[in-house]
CSV table of C-alpha atoms and ligand atoms in Angstrom, one decimal:
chain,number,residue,atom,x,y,z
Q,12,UNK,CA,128.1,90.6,107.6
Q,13,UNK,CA,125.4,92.0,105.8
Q,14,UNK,CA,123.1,94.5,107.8
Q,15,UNK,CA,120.3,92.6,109.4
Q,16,UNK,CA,117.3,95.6,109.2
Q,17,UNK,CA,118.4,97.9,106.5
Q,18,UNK,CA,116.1,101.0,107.9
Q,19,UNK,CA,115.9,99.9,111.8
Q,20,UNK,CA,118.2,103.2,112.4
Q,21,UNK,CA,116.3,105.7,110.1
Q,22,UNK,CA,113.3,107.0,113.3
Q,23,UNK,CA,113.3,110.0,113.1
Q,24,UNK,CA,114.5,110.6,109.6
Q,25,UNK,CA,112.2,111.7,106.8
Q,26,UNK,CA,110.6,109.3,104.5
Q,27,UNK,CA,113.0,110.1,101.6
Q,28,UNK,CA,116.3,108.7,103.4
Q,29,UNK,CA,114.6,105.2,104.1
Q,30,UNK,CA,117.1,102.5,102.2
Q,31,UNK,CA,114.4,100.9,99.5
Q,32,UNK,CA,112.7,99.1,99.0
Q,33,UNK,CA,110.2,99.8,102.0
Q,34,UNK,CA,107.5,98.6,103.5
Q,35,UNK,CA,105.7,101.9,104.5
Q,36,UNK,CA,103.0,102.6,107.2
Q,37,UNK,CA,101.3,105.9,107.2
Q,38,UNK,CA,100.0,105.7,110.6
Q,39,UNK,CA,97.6,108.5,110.6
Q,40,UNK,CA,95.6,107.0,107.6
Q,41,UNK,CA,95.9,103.7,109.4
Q,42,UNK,CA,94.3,105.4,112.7
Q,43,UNK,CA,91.7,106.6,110.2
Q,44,UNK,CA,90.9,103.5,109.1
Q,45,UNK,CA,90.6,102.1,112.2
Q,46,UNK,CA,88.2,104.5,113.2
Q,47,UNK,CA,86.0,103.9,110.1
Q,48,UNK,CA,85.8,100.4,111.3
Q,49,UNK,CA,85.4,100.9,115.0
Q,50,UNK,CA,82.6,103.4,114.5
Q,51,UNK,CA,80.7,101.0,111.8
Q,52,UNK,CA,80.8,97.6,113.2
Q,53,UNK,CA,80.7,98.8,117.3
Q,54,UNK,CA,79.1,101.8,116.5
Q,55,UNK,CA,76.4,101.2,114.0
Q,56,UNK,CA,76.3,97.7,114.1
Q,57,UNK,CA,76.6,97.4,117.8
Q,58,UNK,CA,78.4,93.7,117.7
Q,59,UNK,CA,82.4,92.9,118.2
Q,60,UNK,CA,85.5,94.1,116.0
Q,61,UNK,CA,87.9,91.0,115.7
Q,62,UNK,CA,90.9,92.3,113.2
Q,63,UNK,CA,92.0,89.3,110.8
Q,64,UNK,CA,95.8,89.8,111.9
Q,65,UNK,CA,97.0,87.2,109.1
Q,66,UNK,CA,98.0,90.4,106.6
Q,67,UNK,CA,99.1,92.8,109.3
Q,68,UNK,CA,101.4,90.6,111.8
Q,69,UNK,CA,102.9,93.7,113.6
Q,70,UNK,CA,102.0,92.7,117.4
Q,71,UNK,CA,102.0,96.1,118.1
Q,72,UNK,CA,99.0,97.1,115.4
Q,73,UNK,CA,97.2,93.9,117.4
Q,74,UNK,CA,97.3,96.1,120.5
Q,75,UNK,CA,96.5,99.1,118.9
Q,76,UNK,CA,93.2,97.7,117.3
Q,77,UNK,CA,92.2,96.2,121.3
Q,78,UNK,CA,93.0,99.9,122.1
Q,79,UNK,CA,90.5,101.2,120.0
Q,80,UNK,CA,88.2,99.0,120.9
Q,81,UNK,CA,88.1,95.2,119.4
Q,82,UNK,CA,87.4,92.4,122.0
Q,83,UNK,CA,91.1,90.5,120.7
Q,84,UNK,CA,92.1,89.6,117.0
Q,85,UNK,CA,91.6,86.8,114.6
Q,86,UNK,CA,94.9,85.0,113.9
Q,87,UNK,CA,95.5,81.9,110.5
Q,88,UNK,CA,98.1,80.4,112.3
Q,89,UNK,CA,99.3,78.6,116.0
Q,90,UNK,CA,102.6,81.1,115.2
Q,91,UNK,CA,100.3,84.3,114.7
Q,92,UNK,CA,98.6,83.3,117.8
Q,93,UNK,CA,101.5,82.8,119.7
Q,94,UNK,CA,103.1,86.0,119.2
Q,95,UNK,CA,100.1,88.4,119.7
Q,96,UNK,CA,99.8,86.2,123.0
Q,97,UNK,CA,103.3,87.2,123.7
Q,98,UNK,CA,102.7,90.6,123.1
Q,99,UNK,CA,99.2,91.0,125.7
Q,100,UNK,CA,96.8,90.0,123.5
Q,101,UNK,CA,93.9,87.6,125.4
Q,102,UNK,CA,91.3,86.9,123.4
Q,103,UNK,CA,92.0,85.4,120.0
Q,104,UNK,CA,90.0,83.5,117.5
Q,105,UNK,CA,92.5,81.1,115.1
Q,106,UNK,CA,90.1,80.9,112.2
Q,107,UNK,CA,91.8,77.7,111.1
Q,108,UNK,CA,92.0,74.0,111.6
Q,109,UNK,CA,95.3,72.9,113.1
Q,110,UNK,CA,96.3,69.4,112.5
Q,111,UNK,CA,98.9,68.0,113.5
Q,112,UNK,CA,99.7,66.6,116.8
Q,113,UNK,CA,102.7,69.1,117.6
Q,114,UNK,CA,100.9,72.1,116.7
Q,115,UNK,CA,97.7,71.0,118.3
Q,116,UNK,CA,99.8,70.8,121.6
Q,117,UNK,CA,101.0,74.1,120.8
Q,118,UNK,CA,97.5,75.5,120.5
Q,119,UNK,CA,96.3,74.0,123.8
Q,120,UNK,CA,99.8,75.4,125.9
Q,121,UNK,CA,98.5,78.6,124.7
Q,122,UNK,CA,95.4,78.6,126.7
Q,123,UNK,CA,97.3,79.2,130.0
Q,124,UNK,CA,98.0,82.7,128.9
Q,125,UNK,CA,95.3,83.6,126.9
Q,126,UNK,CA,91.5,82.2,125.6
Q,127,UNK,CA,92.6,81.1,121.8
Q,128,UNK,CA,89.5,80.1,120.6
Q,129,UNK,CA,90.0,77.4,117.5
Q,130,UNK,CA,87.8,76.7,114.4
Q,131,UNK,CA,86.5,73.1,113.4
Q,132,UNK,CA,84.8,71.6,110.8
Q,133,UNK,CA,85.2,67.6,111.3
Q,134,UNK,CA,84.8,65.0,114.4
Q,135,UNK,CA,88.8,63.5,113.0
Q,136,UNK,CA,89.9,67.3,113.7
Q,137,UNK,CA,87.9,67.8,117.5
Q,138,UNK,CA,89.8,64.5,118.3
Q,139,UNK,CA,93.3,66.2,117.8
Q,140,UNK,CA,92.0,69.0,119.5
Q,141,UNK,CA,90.7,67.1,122.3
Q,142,UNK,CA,94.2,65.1,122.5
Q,143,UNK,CA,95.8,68.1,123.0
Q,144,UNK,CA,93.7,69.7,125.6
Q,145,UNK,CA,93.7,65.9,127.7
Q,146,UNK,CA,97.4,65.8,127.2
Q,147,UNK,CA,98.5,69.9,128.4
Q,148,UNK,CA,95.3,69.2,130.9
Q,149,UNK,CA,94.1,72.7,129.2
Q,150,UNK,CA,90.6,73.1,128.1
Q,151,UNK,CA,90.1,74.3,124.1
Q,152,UNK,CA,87.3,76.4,123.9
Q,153,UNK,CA,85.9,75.7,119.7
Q,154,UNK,CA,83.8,77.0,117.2
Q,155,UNK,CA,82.8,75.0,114.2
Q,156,UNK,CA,83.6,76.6,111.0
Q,157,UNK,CA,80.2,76.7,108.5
Q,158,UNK,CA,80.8,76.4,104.6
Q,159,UNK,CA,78.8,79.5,103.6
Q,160,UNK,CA,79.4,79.1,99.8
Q,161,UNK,CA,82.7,79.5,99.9
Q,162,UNK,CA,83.9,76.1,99.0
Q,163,UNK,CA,86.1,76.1,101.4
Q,164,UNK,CA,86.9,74.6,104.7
Q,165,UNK,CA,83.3,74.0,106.9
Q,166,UNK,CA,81.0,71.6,107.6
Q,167,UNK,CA,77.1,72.6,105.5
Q,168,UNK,CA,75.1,74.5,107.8
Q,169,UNK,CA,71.9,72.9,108.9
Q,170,UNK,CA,71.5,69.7,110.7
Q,171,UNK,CA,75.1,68.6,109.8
Q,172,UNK,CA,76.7,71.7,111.6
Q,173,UNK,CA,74.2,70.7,114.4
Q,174,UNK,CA,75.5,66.8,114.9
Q,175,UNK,CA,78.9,68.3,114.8
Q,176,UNK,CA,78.1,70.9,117.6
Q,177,UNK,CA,76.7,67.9,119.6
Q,178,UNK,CA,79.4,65.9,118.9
Q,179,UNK,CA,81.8,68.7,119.7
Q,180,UNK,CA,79.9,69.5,123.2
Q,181,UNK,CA,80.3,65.7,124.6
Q,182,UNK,CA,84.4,66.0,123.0
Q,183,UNK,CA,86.7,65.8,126.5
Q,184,UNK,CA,88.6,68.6,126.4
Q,185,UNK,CA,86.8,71.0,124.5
Q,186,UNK,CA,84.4,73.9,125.3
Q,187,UNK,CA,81.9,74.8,122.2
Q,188,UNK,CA,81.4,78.1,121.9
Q,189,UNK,CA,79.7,78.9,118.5
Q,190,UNK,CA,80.0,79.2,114.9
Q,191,UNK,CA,81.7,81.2,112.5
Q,192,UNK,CA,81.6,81.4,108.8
Q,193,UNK,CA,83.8,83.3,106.1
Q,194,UNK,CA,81.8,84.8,103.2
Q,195,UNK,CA,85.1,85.0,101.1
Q,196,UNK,CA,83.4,83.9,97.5
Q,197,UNK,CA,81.0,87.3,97.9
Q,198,UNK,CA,84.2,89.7,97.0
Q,199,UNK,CA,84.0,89.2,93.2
Q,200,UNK,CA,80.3,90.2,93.1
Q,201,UNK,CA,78.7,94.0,92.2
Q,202,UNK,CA,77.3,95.6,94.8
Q,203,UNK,CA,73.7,94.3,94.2
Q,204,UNK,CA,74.9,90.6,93.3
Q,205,UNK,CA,77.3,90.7,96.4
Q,206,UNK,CA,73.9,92.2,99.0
Q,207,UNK,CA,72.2,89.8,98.0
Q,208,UNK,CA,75.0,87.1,98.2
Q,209,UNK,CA,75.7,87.7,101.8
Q,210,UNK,CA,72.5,87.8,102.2
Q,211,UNK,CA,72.1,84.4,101.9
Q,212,UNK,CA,75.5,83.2,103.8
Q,213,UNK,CA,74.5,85.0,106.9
Q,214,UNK,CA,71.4,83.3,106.8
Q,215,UNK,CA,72.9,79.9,106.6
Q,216,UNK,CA,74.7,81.2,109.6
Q,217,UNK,CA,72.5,82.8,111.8
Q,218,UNK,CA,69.6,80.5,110.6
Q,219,UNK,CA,72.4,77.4,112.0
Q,220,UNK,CA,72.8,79.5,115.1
Q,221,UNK,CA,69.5,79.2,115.9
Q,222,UNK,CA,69.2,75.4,115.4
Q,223,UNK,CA,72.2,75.2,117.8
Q,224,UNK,CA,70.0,77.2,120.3
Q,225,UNK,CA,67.4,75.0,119.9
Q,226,UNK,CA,69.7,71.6,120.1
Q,227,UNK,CA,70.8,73.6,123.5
Q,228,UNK,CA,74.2,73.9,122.0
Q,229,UNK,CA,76.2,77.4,123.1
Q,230,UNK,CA,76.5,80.3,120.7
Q,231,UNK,CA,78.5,83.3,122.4
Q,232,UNK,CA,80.3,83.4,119.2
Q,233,UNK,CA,79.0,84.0,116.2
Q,234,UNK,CA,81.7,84.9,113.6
Q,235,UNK,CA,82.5,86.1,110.1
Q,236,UNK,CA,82.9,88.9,107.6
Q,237,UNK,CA,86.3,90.2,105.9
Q,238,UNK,CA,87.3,93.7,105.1
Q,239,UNK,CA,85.4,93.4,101.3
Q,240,UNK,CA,82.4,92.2,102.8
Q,241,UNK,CA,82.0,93.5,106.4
Q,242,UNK,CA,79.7,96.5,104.7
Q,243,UNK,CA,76.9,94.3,103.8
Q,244,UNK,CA,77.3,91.5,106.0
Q,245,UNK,CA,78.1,93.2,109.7
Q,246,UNK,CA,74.3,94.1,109.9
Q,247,UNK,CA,73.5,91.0,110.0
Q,248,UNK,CA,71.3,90.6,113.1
Q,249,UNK,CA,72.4,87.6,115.2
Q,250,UNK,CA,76.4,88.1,114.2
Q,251,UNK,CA,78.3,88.7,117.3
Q,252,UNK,CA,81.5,89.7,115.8
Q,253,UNK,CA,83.4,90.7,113.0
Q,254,UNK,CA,86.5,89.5,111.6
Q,255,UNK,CA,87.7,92.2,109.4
Q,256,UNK,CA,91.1,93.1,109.2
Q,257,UNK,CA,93.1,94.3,106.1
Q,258,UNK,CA,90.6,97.1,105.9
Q,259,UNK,CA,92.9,99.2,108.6
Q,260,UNK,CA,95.6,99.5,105.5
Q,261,UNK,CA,92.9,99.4,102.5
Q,262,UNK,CA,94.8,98.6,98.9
Q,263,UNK,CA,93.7,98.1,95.1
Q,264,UNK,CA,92.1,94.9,96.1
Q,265,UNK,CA,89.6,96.0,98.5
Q,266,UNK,CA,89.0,99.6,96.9
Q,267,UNK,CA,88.2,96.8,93.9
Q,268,UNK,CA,85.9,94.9,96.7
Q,269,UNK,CA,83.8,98.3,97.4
Q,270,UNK,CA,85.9,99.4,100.4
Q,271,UNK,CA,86.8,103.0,100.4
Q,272,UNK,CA,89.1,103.9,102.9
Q,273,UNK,CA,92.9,105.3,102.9
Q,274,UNK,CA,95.7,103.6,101.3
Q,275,UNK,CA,97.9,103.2,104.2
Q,276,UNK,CA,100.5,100.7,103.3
Q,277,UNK,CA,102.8,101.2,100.7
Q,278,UNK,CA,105.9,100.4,99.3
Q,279,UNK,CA,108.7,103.0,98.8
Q,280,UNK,CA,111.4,102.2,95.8
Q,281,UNK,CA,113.5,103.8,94.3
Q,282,UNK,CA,114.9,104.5,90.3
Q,283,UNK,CA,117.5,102.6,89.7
Q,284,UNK,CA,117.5,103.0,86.1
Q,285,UNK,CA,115.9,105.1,82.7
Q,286,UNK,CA,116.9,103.4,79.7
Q,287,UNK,CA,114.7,105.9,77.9
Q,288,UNK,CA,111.8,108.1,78.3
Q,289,UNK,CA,108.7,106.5,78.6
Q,290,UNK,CA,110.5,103.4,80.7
Q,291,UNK,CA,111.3,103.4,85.0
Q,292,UNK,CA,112.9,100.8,86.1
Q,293,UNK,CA,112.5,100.6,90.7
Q,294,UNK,CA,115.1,98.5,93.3
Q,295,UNK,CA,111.5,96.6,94.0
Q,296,UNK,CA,110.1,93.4,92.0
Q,297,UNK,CA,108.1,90.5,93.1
Q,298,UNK,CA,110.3,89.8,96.1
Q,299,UNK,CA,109.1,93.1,97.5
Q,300,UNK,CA,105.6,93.6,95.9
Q,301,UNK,CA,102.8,91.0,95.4
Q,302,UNK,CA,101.0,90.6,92.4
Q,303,UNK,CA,98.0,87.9,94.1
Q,304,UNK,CA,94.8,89.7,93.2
Q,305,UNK,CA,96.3,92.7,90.9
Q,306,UNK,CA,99.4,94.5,90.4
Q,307,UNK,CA,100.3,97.4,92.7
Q,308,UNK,CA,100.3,100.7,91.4
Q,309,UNK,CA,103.1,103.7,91.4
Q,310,UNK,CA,101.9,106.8,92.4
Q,311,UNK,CA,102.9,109.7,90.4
Q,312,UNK,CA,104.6,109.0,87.6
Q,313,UNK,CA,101.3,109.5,85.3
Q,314,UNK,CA,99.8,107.1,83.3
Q,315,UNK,CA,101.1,103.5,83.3
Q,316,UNK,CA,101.2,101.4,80.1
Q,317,UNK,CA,102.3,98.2,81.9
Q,318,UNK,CA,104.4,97.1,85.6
Q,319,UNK,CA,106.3,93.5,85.0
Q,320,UNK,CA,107.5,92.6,88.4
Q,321,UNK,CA,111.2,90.4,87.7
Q,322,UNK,CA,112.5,89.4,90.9
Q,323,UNK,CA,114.0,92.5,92.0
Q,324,UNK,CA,113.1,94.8,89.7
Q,325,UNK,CA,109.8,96.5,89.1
Q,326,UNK,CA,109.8,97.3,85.1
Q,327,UNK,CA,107.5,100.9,84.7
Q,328,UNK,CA,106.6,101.2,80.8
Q,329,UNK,CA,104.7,104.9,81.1
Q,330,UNK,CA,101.8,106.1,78.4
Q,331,UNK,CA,103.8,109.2,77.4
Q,332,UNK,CA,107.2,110.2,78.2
Q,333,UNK,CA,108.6,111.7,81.5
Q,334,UNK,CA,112.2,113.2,81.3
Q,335,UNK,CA,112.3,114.8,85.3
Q,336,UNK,CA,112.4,111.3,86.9
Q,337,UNK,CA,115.7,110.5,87.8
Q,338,UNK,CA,118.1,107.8,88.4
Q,339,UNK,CA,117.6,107.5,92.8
Q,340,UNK,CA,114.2,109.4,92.6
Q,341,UNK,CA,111.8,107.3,94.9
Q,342,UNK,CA,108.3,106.1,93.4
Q,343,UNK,CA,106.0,104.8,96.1
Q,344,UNK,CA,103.8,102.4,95.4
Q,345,UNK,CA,99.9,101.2,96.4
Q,346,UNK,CA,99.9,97.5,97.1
Q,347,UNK,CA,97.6,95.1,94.8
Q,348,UNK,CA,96.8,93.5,97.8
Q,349,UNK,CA,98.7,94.2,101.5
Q,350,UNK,CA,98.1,90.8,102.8
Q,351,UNK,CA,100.2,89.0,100.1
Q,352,UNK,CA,102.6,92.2,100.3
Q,353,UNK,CA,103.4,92.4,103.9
Q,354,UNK,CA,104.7,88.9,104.5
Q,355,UNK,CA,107.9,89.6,102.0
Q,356,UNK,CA,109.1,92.5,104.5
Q,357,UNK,CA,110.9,91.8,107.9
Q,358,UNK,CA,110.0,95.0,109.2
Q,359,UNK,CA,107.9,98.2,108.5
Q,360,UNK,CA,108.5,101.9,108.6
Q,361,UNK,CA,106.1,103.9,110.8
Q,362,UNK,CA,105.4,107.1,109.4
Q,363,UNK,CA,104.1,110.2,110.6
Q,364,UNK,CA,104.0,113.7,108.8
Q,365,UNK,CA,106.6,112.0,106.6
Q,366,UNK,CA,108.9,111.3,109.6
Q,367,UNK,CA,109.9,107.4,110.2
Q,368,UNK,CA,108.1,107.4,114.3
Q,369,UNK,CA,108.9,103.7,114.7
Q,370,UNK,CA,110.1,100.2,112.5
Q,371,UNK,CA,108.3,97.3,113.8
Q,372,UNK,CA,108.9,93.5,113.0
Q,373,UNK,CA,106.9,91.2,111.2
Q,374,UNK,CA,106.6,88.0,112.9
Q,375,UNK,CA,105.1,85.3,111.1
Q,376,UNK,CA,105.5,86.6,108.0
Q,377,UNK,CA,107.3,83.8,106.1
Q,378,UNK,CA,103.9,81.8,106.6
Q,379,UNK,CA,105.4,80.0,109.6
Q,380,UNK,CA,102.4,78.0,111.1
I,401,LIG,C1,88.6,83.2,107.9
I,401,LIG,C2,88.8,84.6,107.3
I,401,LIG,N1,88.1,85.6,107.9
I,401,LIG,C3,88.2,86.9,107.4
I,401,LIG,C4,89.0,87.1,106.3
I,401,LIG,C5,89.1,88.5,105.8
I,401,LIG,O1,90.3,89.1,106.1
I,401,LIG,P1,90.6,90.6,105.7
I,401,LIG,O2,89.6,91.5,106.4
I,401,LIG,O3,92.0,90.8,106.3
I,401,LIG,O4,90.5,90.7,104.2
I,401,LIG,C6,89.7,86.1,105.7
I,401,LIG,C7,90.5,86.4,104.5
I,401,LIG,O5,90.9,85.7,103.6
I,401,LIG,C8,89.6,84.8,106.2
I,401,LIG,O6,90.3,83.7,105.7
């Protein structure tokens, strides 16, 4: 039988004796991150830090990020949710609609461990939710999900997101609690375009908020933000919380998005073969490395002509020629984008100083719902 972790021995070994390829964690550049975010949104901002855990998985960075100060996490799926319950965590906001009886039932058990707050945007969906909570005798406590421009999931904010949040209030079952809203279509924008972009979604949100107020309708929670966009939208007054959460690794994606923290995350390979001087060729391909939103990027190795990812091979064509990388060298690369990176990896090396301090699991990460 094949070996079931390949680096699940190696703590306490230094980076360079990891088997590749690697998912790699630099933990001091993640605490840095962390800080960064702590200090702006609690700090400066004064509202709530809730970590999107959907490209991050490890329970045990969940924990950390309550340690340093976030109220709970933000979870994408019933699965997610259900293992950062199982490791402590107690307040969690699934920034999804779940459908599906089964999985609604799911949801609903979960509430007699933790509060797993779920996201609506339709009276069909607050009926499954309801079912559930009548049927596990649980209470749901909801938020409805605004469309912000995205394009996405959420009812239009306004008097539609009202009716629903009166609709939602009467539903058996249920507990409204607010609103959230997900400013994802503002990442492509330059920094002006993008101000004055979320700008105008918080409005829609906050401006909602305040209807609900109004309609007597409950607004504890008022949600949103990602990583590329928590820097102009966590001022917002009126937000309540944040959900940014790829930020604590950083990658070519959100550097792209105007985010400049440390690259944390990255994935250690290793040259497997040089069939001449200006071409690399790495034991990591698109099984190991996501291309979703950009290629990654070896560090290193100088000037890069082109990366095509094949399954398991990651195919280096350099600018000018390099003759001292060898055959079993290790090239380490920055992920395009961690989120779609992460979930190919069962597990991920700690690292300290260059010393593997722990291998955690990812749970979840085969987009198990
Ligand atoms: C609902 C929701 N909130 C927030 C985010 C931002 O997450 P992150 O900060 O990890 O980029 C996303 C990302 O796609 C999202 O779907």
């Amino acid at each position: 039988m094949p070996a079931t972790s390949a680096n699940s021995q190696s703590i306490g070994l230094p980076k360079a004796e990891l088997e590749t390829p690697a998912l790699c964690l630099d933990i001091a550049a993640y605490e840095r991150n962390v800080k960064r975010m702590v200090s702006y949104i609690i700090g400066e901002c004064g509202i709530h830090w809730r970590p999107h855990m959907k490209g991050q998985k490890a329970t045990e960075l969940a924990v950390r990020a309550v340690q340093a100060g976030a109220i709970g996490v933000t979870c994408a799926t019933v699965y997610e949710a259900e293992a950062m319950v199982d490791a402590g965590v107690k307040d969690i906001l699934l920034a999804n609609q779940v459908a599906g009886d089964r999985k609604a039932r799911r949801l609903a058990r979960l509430q007699r461990e933790a509060t797993v707050i779920s996201a609506s945007d339709s009276a069909a969906h607050l009926e499954i939710l309801s079912r559930a909570a009548i049927a596990e005798n649980v209470t749901i406590p909801v938020i409805l999900e605004l469309d912000v421009g995205m394009g996405r999931c959420g009812v239009a904010a306004g008097s539609p997101a009202v009716e629903l949040g009166q609709i939602a209030s009467r539903t058996p079952g249920l507990e409204l609690l607010g609103l959230m809203g997900w400013e994802g279509h503002i990442l492509k924008y330059d920094p002006e375009e993008k101000q004055r972009q979320a700008q105008a979604a918080m409005q829609a949100l906050v401006e909602t908020a305040a209807q609900f107020r109004k309609a007597g309708l409950r607004t504890d929670v008022v949600s949103a933000a990602g990583s590329g966009t928590f820097l102009v939208s966590a001022s917002t007054p009126g937000l309540t919380e944040v959900q940014a959460g790829g930020g604590v690794f950083s990658d070519l994606s959100y550097q792209k998005w105007g985010l400049d923290h440390d690259f944390a995350l990255t994935i250690l390979t290793r040259v497997v073969s040089r069939p001449s001087s200006t071409r690399v060729l790495v034991d990591g391909g698109f099984k190991t490395m996501s291309y979703c939103h950009g290629n990654p990027q070896p560090l290193g190795v100088g000037e890069v002509k082109s990366l095509v990812l094949s399954a398991e091979h990651g195919n280096i064509e350099l600018a000018e020629p390099n003759d001292t990388l060898r055959v079993g060298d290790l090239v380490e690369f920055v992920p395009g984008y961690t989120d779609s990176t992460l979930c190919l990896h069962d597990e991920m090396c700690v690292l300290r100083d260059g010393i593997v301090e722990a291998v955690w699991s990812i749970p979840g990460r085969s987009g198990r719902r």
